[in-house]
Structure formats: structure tokens, C-alpha cells
Coordinates of C-alpha atoms in Angstrom, one line a residue:
X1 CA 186.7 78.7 -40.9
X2 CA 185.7 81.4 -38.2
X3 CA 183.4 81.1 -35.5
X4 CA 179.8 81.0 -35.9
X5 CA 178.3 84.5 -34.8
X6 CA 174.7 85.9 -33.5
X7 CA 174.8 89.3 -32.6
X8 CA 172.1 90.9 -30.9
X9 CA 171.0 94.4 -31.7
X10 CA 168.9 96.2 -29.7
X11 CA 167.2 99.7 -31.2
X12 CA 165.8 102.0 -30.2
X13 CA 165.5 106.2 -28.9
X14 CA 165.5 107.5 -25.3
X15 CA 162.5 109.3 -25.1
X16 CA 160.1 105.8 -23.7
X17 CA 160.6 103.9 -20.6
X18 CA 164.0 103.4 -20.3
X19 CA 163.5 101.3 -17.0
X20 CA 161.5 98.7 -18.8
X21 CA 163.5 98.4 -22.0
X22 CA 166.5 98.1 -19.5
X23 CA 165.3 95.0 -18.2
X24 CA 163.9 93.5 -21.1
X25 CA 167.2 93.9 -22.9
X26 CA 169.0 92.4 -19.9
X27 CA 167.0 89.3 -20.1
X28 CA 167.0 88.8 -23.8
X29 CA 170.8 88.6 -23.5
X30 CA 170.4 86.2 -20.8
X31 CA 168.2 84.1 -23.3
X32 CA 170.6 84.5 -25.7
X33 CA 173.2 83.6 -23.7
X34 CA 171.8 80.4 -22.5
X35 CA 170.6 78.9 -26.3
X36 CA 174.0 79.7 -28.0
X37 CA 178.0 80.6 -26.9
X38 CA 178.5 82.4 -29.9
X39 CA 176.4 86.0 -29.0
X40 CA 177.7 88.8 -28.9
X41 CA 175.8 91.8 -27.5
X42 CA 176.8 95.3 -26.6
X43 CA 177.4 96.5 -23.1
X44 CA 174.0 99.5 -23.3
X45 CA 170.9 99.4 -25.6
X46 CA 171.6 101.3 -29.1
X47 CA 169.8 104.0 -28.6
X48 CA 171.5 106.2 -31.5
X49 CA 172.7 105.8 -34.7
X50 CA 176.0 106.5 -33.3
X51 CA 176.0 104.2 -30.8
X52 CA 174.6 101.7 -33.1
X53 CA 177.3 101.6 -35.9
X54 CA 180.4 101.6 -33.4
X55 CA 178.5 98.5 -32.3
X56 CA 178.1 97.1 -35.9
X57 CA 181.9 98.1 -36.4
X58 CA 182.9 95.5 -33.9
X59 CA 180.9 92.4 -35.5
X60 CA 180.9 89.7 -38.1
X61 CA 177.9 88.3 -37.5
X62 CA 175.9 85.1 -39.1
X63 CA 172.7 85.7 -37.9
X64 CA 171.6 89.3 -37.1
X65 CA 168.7 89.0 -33.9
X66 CA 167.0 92.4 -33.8
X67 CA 165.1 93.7 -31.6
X68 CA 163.2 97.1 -31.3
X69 CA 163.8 97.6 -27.6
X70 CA 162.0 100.4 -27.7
X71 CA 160.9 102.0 -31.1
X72 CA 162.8 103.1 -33.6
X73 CA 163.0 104.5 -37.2
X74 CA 163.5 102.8 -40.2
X75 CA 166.9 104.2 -40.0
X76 CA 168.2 102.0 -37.9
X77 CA 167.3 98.7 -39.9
X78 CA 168.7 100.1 -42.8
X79 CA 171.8 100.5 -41.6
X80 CA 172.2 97.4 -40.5
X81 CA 170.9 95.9 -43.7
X82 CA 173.5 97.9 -45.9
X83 CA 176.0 96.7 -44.2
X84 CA 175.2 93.1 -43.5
X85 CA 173.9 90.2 -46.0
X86 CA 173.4 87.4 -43.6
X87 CA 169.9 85.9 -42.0
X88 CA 168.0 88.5 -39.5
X89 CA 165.7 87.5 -37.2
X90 CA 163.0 90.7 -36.2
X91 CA 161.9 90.6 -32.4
X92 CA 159.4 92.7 -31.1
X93 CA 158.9 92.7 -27.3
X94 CA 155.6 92.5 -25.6
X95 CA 154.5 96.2 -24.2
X96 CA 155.3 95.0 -20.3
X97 CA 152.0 96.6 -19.0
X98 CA 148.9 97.8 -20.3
X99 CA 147.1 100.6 -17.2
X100 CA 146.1 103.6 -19.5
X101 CA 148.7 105.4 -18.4
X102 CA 152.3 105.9 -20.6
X103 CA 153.1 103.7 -23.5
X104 CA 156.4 102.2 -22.2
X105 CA 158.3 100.7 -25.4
X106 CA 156.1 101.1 -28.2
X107 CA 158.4 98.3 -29.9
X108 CA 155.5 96.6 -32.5
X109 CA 155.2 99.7 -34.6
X110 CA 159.2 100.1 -34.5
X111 CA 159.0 96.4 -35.8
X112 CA 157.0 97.7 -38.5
X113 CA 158.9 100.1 -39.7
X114 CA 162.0 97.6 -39.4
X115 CA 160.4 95.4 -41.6
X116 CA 159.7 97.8 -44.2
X117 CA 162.9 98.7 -44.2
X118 CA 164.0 94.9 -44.5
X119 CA 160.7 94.3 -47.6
X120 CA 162.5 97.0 -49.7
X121 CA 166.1 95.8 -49.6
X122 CA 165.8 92.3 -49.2
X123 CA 164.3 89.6 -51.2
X124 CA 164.2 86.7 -49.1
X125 CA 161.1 86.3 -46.6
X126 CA 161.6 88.4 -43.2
X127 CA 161.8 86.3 -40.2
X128 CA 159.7 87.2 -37.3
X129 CA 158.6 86.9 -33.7
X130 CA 156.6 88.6 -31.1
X131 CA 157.2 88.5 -27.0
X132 CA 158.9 88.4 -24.5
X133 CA 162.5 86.9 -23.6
X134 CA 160.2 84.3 -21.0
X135 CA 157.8 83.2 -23.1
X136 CA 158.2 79.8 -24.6
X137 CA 157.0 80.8 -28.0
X138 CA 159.8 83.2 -28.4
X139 CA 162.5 80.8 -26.9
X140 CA 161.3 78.0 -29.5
X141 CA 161.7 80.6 -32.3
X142 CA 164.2 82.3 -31.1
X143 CA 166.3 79.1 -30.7
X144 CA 164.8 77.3 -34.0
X145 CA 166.1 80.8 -35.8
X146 CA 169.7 80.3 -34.4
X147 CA 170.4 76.7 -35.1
X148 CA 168.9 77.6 -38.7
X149 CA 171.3 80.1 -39.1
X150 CA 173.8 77.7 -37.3
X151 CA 173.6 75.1 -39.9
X152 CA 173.3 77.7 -42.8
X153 CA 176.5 78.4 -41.6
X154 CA 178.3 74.7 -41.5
X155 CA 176.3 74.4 -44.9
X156 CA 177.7 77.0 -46.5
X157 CA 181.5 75.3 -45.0
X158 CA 180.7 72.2 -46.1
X159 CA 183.1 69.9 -49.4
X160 CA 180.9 67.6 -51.1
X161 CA 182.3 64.5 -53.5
X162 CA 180.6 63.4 -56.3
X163 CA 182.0 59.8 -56.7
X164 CA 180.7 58.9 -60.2
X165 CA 177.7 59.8 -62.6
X166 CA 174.1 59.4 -61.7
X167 CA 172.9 56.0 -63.8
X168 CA 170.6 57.0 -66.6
X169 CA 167.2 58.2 -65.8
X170 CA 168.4 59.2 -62.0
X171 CA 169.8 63.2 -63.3
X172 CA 167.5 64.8 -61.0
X173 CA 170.4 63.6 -58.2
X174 CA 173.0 65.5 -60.8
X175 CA 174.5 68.9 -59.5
X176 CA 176.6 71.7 -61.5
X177 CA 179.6 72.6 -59.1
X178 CA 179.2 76.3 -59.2
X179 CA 175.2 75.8 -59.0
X180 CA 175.9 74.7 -55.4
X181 CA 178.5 77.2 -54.8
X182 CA 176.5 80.0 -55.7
X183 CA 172.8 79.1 -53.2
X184 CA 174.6 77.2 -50.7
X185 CA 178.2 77.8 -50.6
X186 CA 179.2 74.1 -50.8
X187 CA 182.1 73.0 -52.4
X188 CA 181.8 70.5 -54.9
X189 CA 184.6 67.8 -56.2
X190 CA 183.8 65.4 -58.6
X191 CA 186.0 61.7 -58.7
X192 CA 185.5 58.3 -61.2
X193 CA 183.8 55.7 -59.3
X194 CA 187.1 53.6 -60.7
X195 CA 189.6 55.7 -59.0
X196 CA 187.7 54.5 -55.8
X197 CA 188.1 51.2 -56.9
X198 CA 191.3 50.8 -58.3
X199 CA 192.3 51.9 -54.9
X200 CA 190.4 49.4 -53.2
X201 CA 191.6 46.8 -55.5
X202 CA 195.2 47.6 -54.1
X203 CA 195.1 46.8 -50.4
X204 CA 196.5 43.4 -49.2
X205 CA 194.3 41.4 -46.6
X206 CA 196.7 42.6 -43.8
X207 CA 195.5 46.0 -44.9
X208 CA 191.9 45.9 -44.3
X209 CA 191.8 44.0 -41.2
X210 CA 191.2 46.9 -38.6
X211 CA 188.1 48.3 -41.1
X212 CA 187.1 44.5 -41.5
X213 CA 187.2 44.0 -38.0
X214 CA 184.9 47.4 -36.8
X215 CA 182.6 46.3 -39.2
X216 CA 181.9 43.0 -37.9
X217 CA 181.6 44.4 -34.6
X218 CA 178.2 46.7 -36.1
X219 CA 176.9 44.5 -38.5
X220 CA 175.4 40.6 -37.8
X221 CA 175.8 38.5 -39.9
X222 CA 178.7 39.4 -42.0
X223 CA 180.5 36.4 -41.7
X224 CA 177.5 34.6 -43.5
X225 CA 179.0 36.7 -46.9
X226 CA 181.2 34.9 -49.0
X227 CA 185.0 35.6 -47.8
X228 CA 185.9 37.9 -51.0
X229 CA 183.1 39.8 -50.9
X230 CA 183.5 40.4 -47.1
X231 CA 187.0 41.2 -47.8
X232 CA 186.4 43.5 -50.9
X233 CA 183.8 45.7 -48.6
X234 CA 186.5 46.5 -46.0
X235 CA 188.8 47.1 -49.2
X236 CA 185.8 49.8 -50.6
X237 CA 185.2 50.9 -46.5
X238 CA 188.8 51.6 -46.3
X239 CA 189.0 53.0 -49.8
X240 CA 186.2 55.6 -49.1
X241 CA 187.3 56.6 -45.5
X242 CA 190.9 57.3 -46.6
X243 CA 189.1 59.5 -49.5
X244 CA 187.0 61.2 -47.5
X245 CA 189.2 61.9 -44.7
X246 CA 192.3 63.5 -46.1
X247 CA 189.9 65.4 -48.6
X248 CA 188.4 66.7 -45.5
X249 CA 184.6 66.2 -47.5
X250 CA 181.5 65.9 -45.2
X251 CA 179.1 64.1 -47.6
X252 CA 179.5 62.1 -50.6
X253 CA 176.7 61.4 -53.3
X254 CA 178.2 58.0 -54.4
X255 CA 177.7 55.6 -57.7
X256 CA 176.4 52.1 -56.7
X257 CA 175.2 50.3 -59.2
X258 CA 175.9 48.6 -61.7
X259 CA 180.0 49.8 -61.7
X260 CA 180.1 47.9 -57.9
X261 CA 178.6 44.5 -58.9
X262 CA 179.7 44.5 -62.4
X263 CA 183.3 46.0 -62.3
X264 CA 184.1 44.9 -59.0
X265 CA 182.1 42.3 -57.2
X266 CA 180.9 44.0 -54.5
X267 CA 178.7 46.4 -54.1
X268 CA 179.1 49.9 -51.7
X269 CA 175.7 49.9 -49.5
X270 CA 177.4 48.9 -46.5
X271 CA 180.3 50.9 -47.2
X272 CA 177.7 53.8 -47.8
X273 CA 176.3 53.0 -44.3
X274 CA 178.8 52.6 -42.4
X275 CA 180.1 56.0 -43.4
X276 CA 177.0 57.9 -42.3
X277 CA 177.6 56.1 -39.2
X278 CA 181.0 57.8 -39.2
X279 CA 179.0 61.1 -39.5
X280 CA 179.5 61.6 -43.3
X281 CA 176.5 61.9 -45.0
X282 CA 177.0 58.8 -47.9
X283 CA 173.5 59.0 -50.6
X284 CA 173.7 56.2 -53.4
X285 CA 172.5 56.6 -56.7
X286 CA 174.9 59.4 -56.6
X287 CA 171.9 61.8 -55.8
X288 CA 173.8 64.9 -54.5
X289 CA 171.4 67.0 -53.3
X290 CA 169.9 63.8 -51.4
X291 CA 173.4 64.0 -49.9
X292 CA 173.0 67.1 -49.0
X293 CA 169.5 67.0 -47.3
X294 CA 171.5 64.1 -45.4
X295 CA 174.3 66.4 -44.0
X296 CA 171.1 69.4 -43.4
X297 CA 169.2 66.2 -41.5
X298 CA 172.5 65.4 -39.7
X299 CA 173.7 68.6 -38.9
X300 CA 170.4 69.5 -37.5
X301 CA 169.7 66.7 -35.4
X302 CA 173.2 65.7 -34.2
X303 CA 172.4 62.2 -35.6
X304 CA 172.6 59.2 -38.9
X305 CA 169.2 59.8 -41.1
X306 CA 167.5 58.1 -43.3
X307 CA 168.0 58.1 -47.3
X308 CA 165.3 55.9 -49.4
X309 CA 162.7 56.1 -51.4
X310 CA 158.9 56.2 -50.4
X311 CA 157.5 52.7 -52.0
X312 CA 154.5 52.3 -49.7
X313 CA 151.7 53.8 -48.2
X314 CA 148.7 52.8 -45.9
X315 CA 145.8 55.2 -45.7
X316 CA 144.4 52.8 -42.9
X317 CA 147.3 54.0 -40.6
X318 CA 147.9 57.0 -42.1
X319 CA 151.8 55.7 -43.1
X320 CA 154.5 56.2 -45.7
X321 CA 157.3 53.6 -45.6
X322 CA 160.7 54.5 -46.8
X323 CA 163.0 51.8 -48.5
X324 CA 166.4 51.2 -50.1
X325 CA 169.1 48.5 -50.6
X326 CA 170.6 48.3 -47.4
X327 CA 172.6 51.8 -46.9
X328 CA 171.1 52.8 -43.7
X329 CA 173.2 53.4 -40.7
X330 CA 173.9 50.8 -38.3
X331 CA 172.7 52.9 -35.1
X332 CA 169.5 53.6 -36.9
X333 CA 168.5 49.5 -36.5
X334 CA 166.1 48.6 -34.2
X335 CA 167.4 47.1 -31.1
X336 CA 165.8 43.7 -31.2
X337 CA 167.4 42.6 -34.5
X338 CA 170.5 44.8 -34.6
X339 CA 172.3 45.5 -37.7
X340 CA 172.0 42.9 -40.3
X341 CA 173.8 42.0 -43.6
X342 CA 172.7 40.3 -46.2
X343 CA 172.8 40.1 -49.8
X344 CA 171.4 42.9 -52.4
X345 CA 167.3 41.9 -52.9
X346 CA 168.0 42.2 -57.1
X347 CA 171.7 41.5 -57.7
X348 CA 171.8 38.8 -54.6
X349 CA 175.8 39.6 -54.1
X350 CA 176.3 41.1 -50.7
X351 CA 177.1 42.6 -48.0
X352 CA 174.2 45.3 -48.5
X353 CA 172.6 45.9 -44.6
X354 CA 169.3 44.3 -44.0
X355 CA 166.9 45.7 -40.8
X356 CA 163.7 47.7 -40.0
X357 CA 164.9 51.3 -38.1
X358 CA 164.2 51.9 -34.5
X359 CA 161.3 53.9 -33.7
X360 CA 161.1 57.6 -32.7
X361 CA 158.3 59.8 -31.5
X362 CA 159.5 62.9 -33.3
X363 CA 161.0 62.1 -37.0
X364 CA 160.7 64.9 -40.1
X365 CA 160.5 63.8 -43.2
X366 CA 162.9 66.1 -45.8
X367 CA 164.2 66.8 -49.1
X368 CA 166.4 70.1 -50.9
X369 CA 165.1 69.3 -54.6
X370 CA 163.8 71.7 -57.5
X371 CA 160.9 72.4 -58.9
X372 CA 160.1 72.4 -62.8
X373 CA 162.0 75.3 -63.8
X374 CA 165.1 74.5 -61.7
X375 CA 164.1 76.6 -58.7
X376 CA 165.4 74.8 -55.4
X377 CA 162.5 73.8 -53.0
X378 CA 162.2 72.6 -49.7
X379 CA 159.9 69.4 -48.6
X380 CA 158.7 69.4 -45.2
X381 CA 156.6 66.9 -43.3
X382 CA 156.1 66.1 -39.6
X383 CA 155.3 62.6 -37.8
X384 CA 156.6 59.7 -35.7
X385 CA 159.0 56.2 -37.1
X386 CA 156.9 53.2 -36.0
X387 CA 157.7 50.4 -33.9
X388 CA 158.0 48.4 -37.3
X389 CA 160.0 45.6 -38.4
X390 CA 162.2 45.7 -42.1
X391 CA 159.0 45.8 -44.5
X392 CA 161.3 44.4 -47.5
X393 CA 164.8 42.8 -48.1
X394 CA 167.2 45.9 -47.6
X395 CA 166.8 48.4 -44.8
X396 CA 163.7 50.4 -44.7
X397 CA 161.4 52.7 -41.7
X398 CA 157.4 53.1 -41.7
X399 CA 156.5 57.2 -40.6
X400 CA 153.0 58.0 -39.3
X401 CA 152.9 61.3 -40.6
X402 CA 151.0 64.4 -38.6
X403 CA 149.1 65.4 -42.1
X404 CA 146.9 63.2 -43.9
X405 CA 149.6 60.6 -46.0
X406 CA 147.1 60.1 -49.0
X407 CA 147.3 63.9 -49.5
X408 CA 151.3 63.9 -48.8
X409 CA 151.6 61.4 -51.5
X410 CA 149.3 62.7 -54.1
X411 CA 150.6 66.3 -53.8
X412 CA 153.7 65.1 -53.6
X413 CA 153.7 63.4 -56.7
X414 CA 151.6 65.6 -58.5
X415 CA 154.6 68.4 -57.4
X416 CA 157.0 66.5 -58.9
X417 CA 159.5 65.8 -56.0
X418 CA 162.6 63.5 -56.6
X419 CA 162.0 60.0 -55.6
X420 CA 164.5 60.2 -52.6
X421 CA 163.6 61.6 -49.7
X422 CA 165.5 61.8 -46.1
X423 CA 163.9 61.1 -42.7
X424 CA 165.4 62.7 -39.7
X425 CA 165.4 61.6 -36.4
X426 CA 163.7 64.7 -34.6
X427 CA 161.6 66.9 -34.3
X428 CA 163.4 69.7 -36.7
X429 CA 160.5 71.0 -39.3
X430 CA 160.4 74.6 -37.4
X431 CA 164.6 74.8 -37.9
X432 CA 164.1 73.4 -41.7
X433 CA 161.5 75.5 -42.5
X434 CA 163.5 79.1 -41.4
X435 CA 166.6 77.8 -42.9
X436 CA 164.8 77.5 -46.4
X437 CA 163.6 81.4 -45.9
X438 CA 166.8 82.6 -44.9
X439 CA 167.8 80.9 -48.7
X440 CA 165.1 82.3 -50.1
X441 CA 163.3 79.3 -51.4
X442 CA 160.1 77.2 -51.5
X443 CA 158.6 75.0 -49.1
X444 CA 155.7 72.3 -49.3
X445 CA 155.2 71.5 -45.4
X446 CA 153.1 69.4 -43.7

């Protein structure tokens, strides 16, 4: 696995103010710069074609940022876009003064003829912003455009595990290996939930007491489970962290029930949870591409997220609460209660994890699915996680969204979106949204 890589390409001729493209390129790599260590830039604006592709020679880039420093022909975008696939990002710089006198960079119209260049060859939609290097809209985009294309890049690095089948009626969770492969680059291993099991099944007592012992210290409560099904979890916690460890995997879209309760005893929520607290995003129902709008969610914001379903909504506060069985990770309870286990609300065997999640003033609601005909589609929605205690037995968090939540739920539904959804702790909708047109896909954001 390289290193990740923006390269910044300034174009343009010599015959407009080279003085004021000089300094405009010398602060956009100073922008640059300071929202990512992985730029590379030439020494002297591109103002040939020469000059231009014994810079492009020298790079490997995964996001392309450029810029018309001045104006330039198509030319110039196309041959950066025959020789590069990866995400670009088209900035056009502000004209730096306006007195009726020369026109000093003439950058927008080179920015149109940049992107008809990119319309023609590309399918995907073109990513754009106007400014300068000091304005704030251009360092929000600029920087939302580069940890898209950051975690495009860890995406398309990234080995999944699918531990068991999807239960009956839950396929849309169900992913073909090379399906992921080809419009994501993930790798995709499949394993029996039994082979999980039957290696949990084989550790002595002695065995499992360093994974019994970290989970006591995250989770109240536990010692109220009955002593084998304590014991059996850190069995299963052990089990799962070995797997997912020496197969190097970053998320796993696992079985739960009814293999866990019926073949074994015990079921894998907690397990499930405390793995996502180990930074390994863990979805149940085996719904993989949930698991993998975890790892986006995580990847993104640096921290656990949520993974439920949405079973409530309140049109008086303008709320959608998210619930499951008690999966959630332990740093995602709220701090007056803590991390809590308890028994599964329909099976009653435990330990599942029990709590209401701590509130945030940014959190994006999220989802990678597909639409009727298999397309794959992004679900956006912006909003804030309550101060709210658990709304049900299991784990569960209450989001005030930004848009109206009646409308969220009935187009939502009427869309046909899976029944899991993730929330993310953050502010992320403006990175989500550019990753999804770098992959060329849908999005329903609100």
C-alpha cells in the first residue's frame, strides 16, 4: 500500500499577469500544504505543455487539484485526463482586481474549457470550486475534496469479511465479492459463522481472561450475566479479534441471529461492539454494505458510528431515532449511565449492550445502498444526536435532523432505502457527498 497522493497542477500560458498568478500559486500551495502532507506541487507554474507533462511524469497521484492559474486550453486538461483516472478537483481563482484596466488571469473561462474537456472524457460528475486560496469557501471545499479522495483511497485498500449468510428476508445486506471489487476496490472474504464458533468453543477459561477482563472494564454490568454466557462472549470477543487481526480485515458484516443463541448460547452484539470500539467496523445482520458505510463513517470522522435501524419518528421535534440490539460502541454511551449490558430485548440471553448514545451537535446520518435496478446510491442527511436517554431495551440515539423528518422518512421509504442506516459522529455530509461523485453514483441529501 503506497502513500496517499494530491498533486496540484497549476495551468496555464505566459502571455497574462504573471506577477499575480505567481502569488496566487504560491499561496495555493501553502493551502495545500497546510490541509494535507501528502501534496506534491511543482517548483514553477505549468505554463507549457512541456513543462506540464515532465511534471505529470514525476506523479502518482490520488486526487488531481487543478487549477487554471491563468487560462489555458483544453489541451492542457486533456492531457492530464489521458493519463490519469483518479478524482480531480477543478479550481478557478478569483480575477485579483477588477480597475478597467488589463485582465490579469482570465482563469474562469480557462475553467470552462477545462471542464469541457473533463464532460467529454469522463463520466462521473466534475468537481468544482471558485476563489481564492484565503477564502473560507474554497478551504472548506478544497479540504472536504481531499479527505474524500483520502478516504476513496483507504476504501479502495480496505479487506472486508463476511462471517455468515444474511438470515432470510435481510439480502439487501448480501454483496457479490467482485461487485465490491469492481466500484470500490474492497476485498471481500467470505467465512461460516461456525468456523468462528468452533473456534471460540476451543479456548479454556485461562484463555479468555485478558479479553474478559478489558471488557468488564467498558461495560457495567457484566457481572450481572450468567457466568457461561459471560465467559462464552470473551470466547466469541477473542475468537473475532484473532480473526480479524491476522486476516488484517477492517470491517466485518457478521451473522447474529439465530446461529449465536441457538448454536451456541450466546449471542455476538457485544462482541460486535466492542470491535467497532477497537476501530473495526462490526454490522450484524451480516448487512455488508452497512459495514461498509461503517468503515466510510469511521474513516471519515476518525471515530465508532452508529449502525441501527430507524424505528421512530416525532414530527413534534422534528426527530428520527435509530435502534438495535445492543451493538453500539462503548465510547458512543452517554456519560451518565456508561456502557451497559444486559440481556437481548427478544431472546432475553445476554450480554447484548444496553444505553442511550451521547449527544453531538454535528452527527450525519448515512448509508451506501442500491436503488431498484442495483445501482449503488448514496443517503445523506444532516442534524444533531440529542441529549436523550436509551428509548428501548438495546442501544439506540434520537437525531434532530436539519430537513424536515416527516419528509426524510416518507421519501425515504417511498425510495426504497435498506432498513439500516449509520449515524456518524460529525459533521461530514460535504466529504460524503464528493466522495459519492468521484464514484459516480446517486445521492438523496438532506
Amino acid at each position: 500500500m503506497g502513500e496517499f497522493q494530491v498533486a496540484y497542477v497549476p495551468i496555464g500560458v505566459p502571455t497574462f499577469h504573471l506577477e499575480s498568478a505567481q502569488r496566487e500559486f504560491e499561496k495555493s500551495i501553502e493551502l495545500l500544504h497546510s490541509l494535507t502532507e501528502g501534496c506534491v506541487a511543482p517548483e514553477e507554474m505549468l505554463l507549457s505543455i512541456e513543462l506540464l507533462t515532465e511534471f505529470l511524469d514525476g506523479i502518482d497521484p490520488d486526487l488531481i487539484i487543478l487549477q487554471n492559474v491563468t487560462f489555458a486550453n483544453a489541451a492542457y486538461a486533456g492531457e492530464v485526463l489521458k493519463r490519469f483516472d483518479c478524482p480531480i478537483l477543478l479550481w478557478t481563482l478569483r480575477e485579483p482586481v477588477i480597475d478597467g484596466g488589463r485582465l490579469r488571469l482570465n482563469s474562469l473561462t480557462g475553467a470552462y474549457s477545462a471542464a469541457n474537456a473533463f464532460k467529454s472524457l469522463r463520466k462521473e460528475p466534475l468537481n468544482y470550486v471558485f476563489g481564492a486560496p484565503q477564502e473560507e469557501e474554497v478551504i472548506a471545499k478544497v479540504g472536504a475534496a481531499i479527505r474524500a479522495a483520502k478516504l476513496k483511497y483507504e476504501i479502495a485498500h480496505l479487506k472486508m469479511a463476511a462471517i455468515g449468510h444474511t438470515p432470510q428476508g435481510f439480502g439487501f445486506g448480501r454483496a457479490q465479492d467482485f461487485e465490491l471489487l469492481k466500484n470500490f476496490g474492497v476485498v471481500l472474504e467470505s467465512i461460516e459463522a461456525r468456523e468462528l464458533i468452533d473456534k471460540a468453543k476451543a479456548f479454556g477459561d485461562e484463555e479468555i481472561e485478558a479479553h474478559l477482563a478489558d471488557a468488564d472494564k467498558k461495560i457495567g454490568g457484566l457481572e450481572m450475566i450468567p457466568e457461561k454466557n459471560r465467559k462464552d462472549f470473551a470466547r466469541l470477543y477473542r475468537a473475532y479479534q484473532e480473526y480479524v487481526t491476522e486476516g488484517k480485515i477492517g470491517a466485518v458484516a457478521s451473522r447474529c441471529w439465530p446461529d449465536f443463541f441457538t448454536a451456541f448460547g450466546t449471542p455476538v452484539c457485544a462482541v460486535l461492539a466492542m470491535l467497532n470500539d477497537l476501530g473495526v467496523a462490526a454490522s450484524c445482520e451480516a448487512d455488508t454494505y452497512g459495514a461498509l458505510s461503517m468503515y466510510a463513517g469511521m474513516e471519515i470522522s476518525g471515530a465508532p458510528v452508529f449502525f441501527g435501524d430507524p424505528v421512530s419518528m416525532d414530527e413534534s421535534e422534528n426527530t428520527i431515532t435509530f435502534w438495535h440490539c445492543g451493538t453500539a460502541a462503548c465510547s458512543l454511551a452517554r456519560e451518565d449511565t456508561g456502557a451497559r449490558a444486559d440481556v437481548h430485548c427478544n431472546r432475553k440471553i445476554g450480554p447484548t449492550l444496553d444505553f442511550g448514545c451521547r449527544p453531538a451537535e454535528h452527527a450525519t446520518i448515512f448509508r451506501i445502498g442500491k436503488d431498484g435496478d442495483g445501482n449503488f446510491r448514496f443517503f445523506i442527511a444532516e442534524g444533531e444526536a440529542l441529549d436523550k436517554p436509551k428509548q428501548f431495551n438495546g442501544t439506540s440515539v434520537v437525531v434532530k435532523t436539519r430537513a424536515n423528518a416527516k419528509q426524510i422518512v416518507y421519501e425515504s421509504v417511498e425510495a426504497g432505502w435498506e432498513p439500516h442506516f449509520v449515524v456518524i459522529y460529525g459533521d461530514v455530509a460535504a466529504e460524503l457527498e464528493i466522495l459519492a461523485k468521484m464514484y459516480n453514483m446517486e445521492v438523496q441529501k438532506y
